[in-house]
Amino acid sequence: DARVTQTPRHKVTEMGQEVTMRCQPILGHNTVFWYRQTMMQGLELLAYFRNRAPLDDSGMPKDRFSAEMPDATLATLKIQPSEPRDSAVYFCASQDRGLQSHNEQFFGPGTRLTVL
Amino acid sequence: AQSVTQPDIHITVSEGASLELRCNYSYGATPYLFWYVQSPGQGLQLLLKYFSGDTLVQGIKGFEAEFKRSQSSFNLRKPSVHWSDAAEYFCAVGAPSSASKIIFGSGTRLSIRP
């Protein structure tokens, strides 16, 4: 059963600390999305990659957030330094290559981040 | 640019009653349309999608949705809800090009009255 995995599932950290979240997309999917979900803002697209290259990161605070795909099986989202306002659930989603996918995205279970 | 509106923030229905969740989209051509469901503490799961053909789409868990081009709508329906249907429901719209992003609505929270 192919699925997107995310680690860690929960993270509690103190303000100023570095946070790294990891995502393993479904094997063969060539596009990876990072979302942030909060009660106030809902679901926000932070960035997405195709074939490991960043396509759009306009939704991401540039000064503290960075996203990378070191290889086709791993995407990372890093926050340095973290702030309390970064507390949210961060979702990764992956998408199959080609038009047959009809843009369908498969979501991971999320990483719940709490910054104290 | 695409956009999607879910006018109902929160809906409560009785168990066994019928359900309709509204979704309106904005896009210049025929879009891809989706309904996702999010249970508490979980990720988003695809219920159904429309990309072409029959405008009435069947999904998982007994849900269906109808694409109405004239009304720019893609409402989600279920004839009889179960307590386990309590969740957040997201409508989304995408442009028919190769592997592009989709735009999510703000969501409708569904509560079930026993």
CSV table of C-alpha atoms in Angstrom, one decimal:
chain,number,residue,atom,x,y,z
A,1,ASP,CA,0.0,0.0,0.0
A,2,ALA,CA,1.9,3.0,-1.3
A,3,ARG,CA,1.7,6.1,0.9
A,4,VAL,CA,3.4,9.3,1.8
A,5,THR,CA,5.3,9.1,5.1
A,6,GLN,CA,6.4,12.0,7.3
A,7,THR,CA,8.7,12.2,10.3
A,8,PRO,CA,8.5,13.2,13.0
A,9,ARG,CA,4.8,13.0,13.6
A,10,HIS,CA,5.0,15.4,16.6
A,11,LYS,CA,7.7,17.9,17.5
A,12,VAL,CA,7.9,20.2,20.5
A,13,THR,CA,10.8,22.6,20.5
A,14,GLU,CA,11.8,25.9,22.0
A,15,MET,CA,11.9,29.2,20.2
A,16,GLY,CA,15.1,29.7,18.4
A,17,GLN,CA,15.8,26.0,17.8
A,18,GLU,CA,16.2,24.5,14.3
A,19,VAL,CA,13.4,22.1,13.2
A,20,THR,CA,13.7,19.7,10.3
A,21,MET,CA,10.7,17.8,8.9
A,22,ARG,CA,11.1,15.0,6.5
A,23,CYS,CA,8.8,13.5,3.8
A,24,GLN,CA,9.1,10.4,1.8
A,25,PRO,CA,6.9,10.7,-1.3
A,26,ILE,CA,5.3,7.7,-3.0
A,27,LEU,CA,7.8,5.9,-5.1
A,28,GLY,CA,7.7,7.2,-8.7
A,29,HIS,CA,5.9,10.5,-7.9
A,30,ASN,CA,7.9,13.4,-9.3
A,31,THR,CA,6.1,16.3,-7.6
A,32,VAL,CA,6.2,17.1,-3.9
A,33,PHE,CA,4.2,19.8,-2.1
A,34,TRP,CA,4.6,21.3,1.4
A,35,TYR,CA,1.6,22.7,3.2
A,36,ARG,CA,1.0,24.3,6.5
A,37,GLN,CA,-2.3,24.1,8.3
A,38,THR,CA,-3.5,26.3,11.2
A,39,MET,CA,-6.8,27.1,12.6
A,40,MET,CA,-6.5,30.8,11.6
A,41,GLN,CA,-5.1,30.4,8.1
A,42,GLY,CA,-6.4,27.1,7.1
A,43,LEU,CA,-4.3,25.1,4.5
A,44,GLU,CA,-1.5,27.1,3.0
A,45,LEU,CA,0.8,26.0,0.2
A,46,LEU,CA,4.4,26.7,1.2
A,47,ALA,CA,6.4,25.3,-1.7
A,48,TYR,CA,6.5,22.5,-4.3
A,49,PHE,CA,9.1,20.7,-6.3
A,50,ARG,CA,9.1,18.8,-9.5
A,51,ASN,CA,11.9,16.3,-10.3
A,52,ARG,CA,13.6,17.6,-7.2
A,53,ALA,CA,13.8,21.2,-8.5
A,54,PRO,CA,11.9,23.9,-6.7
A,55,LEU,CA,9.0,25.2,-8.8
A,56,ASP,CA,7.4,27.7,-6.5
A,57,ASP,CA,8.3,28.7,-2.9
A,58,SER,CA,6.4,32.0,-2.8
A,59,GLY,CA,4.3,30.8,0.1
A,60,MET,CA,7.3,30.3,2.3
A,61,PRO,CA,8.8,32.8,4.7
A,62,LYS,CA,12.2,33.1,3.1
A,63,ASP,CA,14.2,34.3,6.0
A,64,ARG,CA,13.7,31.3,8.2
A,65,PHE,CA,12.2,28.5,6.0
A,66,SER,CA,14.0,26.3,3.5
A,67,ALA,CA,12.9,23.3,1.5
A,68,GLU,CA,15.0,20.8,-0.4
A,69,MET,CA,14.8,17.5,-2.1
A,70,PRO,CA,18.2,15.8,-1.7
A,71,ASP,CA,17.0,12.9,-3.7
A,72,ALA,CA,13.8,11.5,-5.2
A,73,THR,CA,12.9,9.7,-2.0
A,74,LEU,CA,13.3,12.5,0.5
A,75,ALA,CA,12.0,16.0,0.8
A,76,THR,CA,12.9,18.2,3.8
A,77,LEU,CA,11.4,21.4,5.3
A,78,LYS,CA,13.6,23.3,7.7
A,79,ILE,CA,12.9,26.2,10.0
A,80,GLN,CA,15.8,28.1,11.5
A,81,PRO,CA,15.3,29.7,13.9
A,82,SER,CA,11.8,28.6,14.9
A,83,GLU,CA,9.2,30.9,16.4
A,84,PRO,CA,6.0,30.3,18.3
A,85,ARG,CA,4.0,31.5,15.3
A,86,ASP,CA,5.4,28.5,13.3
A,87,SER,CA,3.3,26.2,15.5
A,88,ALA,CA,1.1,24.3,13.0
A,89,VAL,CA,0.6,21.0,11.3
A,90,TYR,CA,2.9,20.6,8.3
A,91,PHE,CA,1.8,18.3,5.5
A,92,CYS,CA,3.7,16.8,2.6
A,93,ALA,CA,1.8,15.6,-0.5
A,94,SER,CA,3.1,13.9,-3.6
A,95,GLN,CA,1.8,13.7,-7.2
A,96,ASP,CA,2.4,11.3,-10.0
A,97,ARG,CA,4.1,12.3,-13.2
A,98,GLY,CA,2.0,12.8,-16.3
A,99,LEU,CA,-1.5,14.0,-17.3
A,100,GLN,CA,-3.1,10.7,-16.1
A,101,SER,CA,-2.7,11.9,-12.5
A,102,HIS,CA,-5.2,14.7,-13.1
A,103,ASN,CA,-3.3,16.7,-10.5
A,104,GLU,CA,-4.4,14.4,-7.7
A,105,GLN,CA,-2.3,14.8,-4.6
A,106,PHE,CA,-1.6,12.1,-2.0
A,107,PHE,CA,-1.1,13.5,1.5
A,108,GLY,CA,1.1,12.3,4.4
A,109,PRO,CA,-0.2,12.2,8.0
A,110,GLY,CA,1.5,15.5,8.9
A,111,THR,CA,4.0,16.7,11.4
A,112,ARG,CA,2.5,18.6,14.3
A,113,LEU,CA,4.9,21.3,15.4
A,114,THR,CA,4.7,23.2,18.7
A,115,VAL,CA,7.2,25.9,19.3
A,116,LEU,CA,7.3,27.1,22.9
B,1,ALA,CA,-6.2,31.9,-11.9
B,2,GLN,CA,-8.3,29.3,-10.2
B,3,SER,CA,-10.2,29.8,-6.9
B,4,VAL,CA,-12.6,27.8,-4.9
B,5,THR,CA,-15.3,28.9,-2.3
B,6,GLN,CA,-16.9,26.7,0.3
B,7,PRO,CA,-19.6,29.0,1.7
B,8,ASP,CA,-20.4,26.9,4.8
B,9,ILE,CA,-17.9,26.9,7.6
B,10,HIS,CA,-19.7,24.4,9.8
B,11,ILE,CA,-22.7,22.2,9.2
B,12,THR,CA,-24.5,19.9,11.6
B,13,VAL,CA,-26.7,17.1,10.4
B,14,SER,CA,-28.5,14.3,12.2
B,15,GLU,CA,-27.2,10.7,11.7
B,16,GLY,CA,-29.1,9.1,8.9
B,17,ALA,CA,-30.0,12.4,7.3
B,18,SER,CA,-28.9,13.4,3.8
B,19,LEU,CA,-25.9,15.8,3.3
B,20,GLU,CA,-24.9,18.3,0.7
B,21,LEU,CA,-21.8,20.4,1.0
B,22,ARG,CA,-21.4,23.3,-1.3
B,23,CYS,CA,-18.4,24.2,-3.5
B,24,ASN,CA,-18.1,26.9,-6.1
B,25,TYR,CA,-15.0,27.4,-8.3
B,26,SER,CA,-13.6,29.9,-10.6
B,27,TYR,CA,-11.7,28.8,-13.7
B,28,GLY,CA,-11.8,29.7,-17.4
B,29,ALA,CA,-12.2,26.2,-18.7
B,30,THR,CA,-13.2,22.8,-17.5
B,31,PRO,CA,-11.1,22.2,-14.4
B,32,TYR,CA,-10.1,19.2,-12.4
B,33,LEU,CA,-12.2,19.1,-9.2
B,34,PHE,CA,-11.7,17.2,-6.0
B,35,TRP,CA,-13.2,16.6,-2.6
B,36,TYR,CA,-10.9,15.6,0.2
B,37,VAL,CA,-11.8,14.6,3.7
B,38,GLN,CA,-9.7,15.2,6.9
B,39,SER,CA,-10.5,13.3,10.1
B,40,PRO,CA,-9.1,14.8,13.3
B,41,GLY,CA,-5.4,14.3,13.6
B,42,GLN,CA,-5.1,12.8,10.1
B,43,GLY,CA,-4.0,13.9,6.7
B,44,LEU,CA,-6.2,14.7,3.8
B,45,GLN,CA,-7.8,11.7,1.9
B,46,LEU,CA,-9.3,11.9,-1.5
B,47,LEU,CA,-13.0,11.2,-1.6
B,48,LEU,CA,-13.5,11.7,-5.3
B,49,LYS,CA,-12.4,13.7,-8.3
B,50,TYR,CA,-13.8,14.9,-11.6
B,51,PHE,CA,-11.6,15.4,-14.7
B,52,SER,CA,-13.9,14.7,-17.7
B,53,GLY,CA,-16.9,12.7,-18.8
B,54,ASP,CA,-19.9,11.9,-16.6
B,55,THR,CA,-20.7,14.9,-14.5
B,56,LEU,CA,-21.9,12.7,-11.6
B,57,VAL,CA,-18.9,11.3,-9.9
B,58,GLN,CA,-19.0,8.4,-7.3
B,59,GLY,CA,-16.4,8.3,-4.6
B,60,ILE,CA,-15.5,6.3,-1.6
B,61,LYS,CA,-17.6,6.0,1.6
B,62,GLY,CA,-20.8,6.4,-0.3
B,63,PHE,CA,-20.2,10.0,-1.4
B,64,GLU,CA,-20.9,11.5,-4.8
B,65,ALA,CA,-20.5,14.9,-6.4
B,66,GLU,CA,-22.0,16.6,-9.4
B,67,PHE,CA,-20.1,18.9,-11.7
B,68,LYS,CA,-22.4,21.7,-12.9
B,69,ARG,CA,-20.6,23.9,-15.4
B,70,SER,CA,-23.5,26.4,-15.7
B,71,GLN,CA,-23.3,27.0,-11.9
B,72,SER,CA,-19.5,26.6,-11.5
B,73,SER,CA,-20.3,24.2,-8.7
B,74,PHE,CA,-19.2,20.8,-7.5
B,75,ASN,CA,-21.4,19.9,-4.5
B,76,LEU,CA,-20.7,16.9,-2.5
B,77,ARG,CA,-23.6,14.7,-1.4
B,78,LYS,CA,-24.4,11.6,0.7
B,79,PRO,CA,-27.9,10.2,1.1
B,80,SER,CA,-27.4,9.1,4.7
B,81,VAL,CA,-24.6,10.2,6.9
B,82,HIS,CA,-23.0,8.1,9.6
B,83,TRP,CA,-21.3,9.3,12.8
B,84,SER,CA,-18.0,8.4,11.3
B,85,ASP,CA,-18.5,11.0,8.6
B,86,ALA,CA,-17.8,13.8,11.1
B,87,ALA,CA,-14.7,15.5,9.7
B,88,GLU,CA,-13.4,18.5,7.7
B,89,TYR,CA,-14.2,18.5,4.0
B,90,PHE,CA,-12.1,20.3,1.4
B,91,CYS,CA,-13.1,21.1,-2.1
B,92,ALA,CA,-10.2,21.8,-4.5
B,93,VAL,CA,-9.7,22.9,-8.1
B,94,GLY,CA,-6.8,22.3,-10.5
B,95,ALA,CA,-5.8,23.3,-14.0
B,96,PRO,CA,-5.5,20.5,-16.5
B,97,SER,CA,-1.8,20.7,-17.1
B,98,SER,CA,0.9,18.4,-16.3
B,99,ALA,CA,1.4,18.0,-12.5
B,100,SER,CA,0.5,21.4,-11.3
B,101,LYS,CA,-0.8,22.6,-7.9
B,102,ILE,CA,-4.4,22.5,-6.9
B,103,ILE,CA,-6.2,25.3,-4.9
B,104,PHE,CA,-8.0,24.3,-1.8
B,105,GLY,CA,-11.1,25.8,-0.3
B,106,SER,CA,-11.3,26.9,3.3
B,107,GLY,CA,-13.1,23.7,4.3
B,108,THR,CA,-16.4,22.8,5.8
B,109,ARG,CA,-16.5,21.1,9.2
B,110,LEU,CA,-19.2,18.5,9.4
B,111,SER,CA,-20.7,17.5,12.8
B,112,ILE,CA,-23.1,14.7,13.2
B,113,ARG,CA,-26.0,14.9,15.7
B,114,PRO,CA,-26.8,11.5,17.3
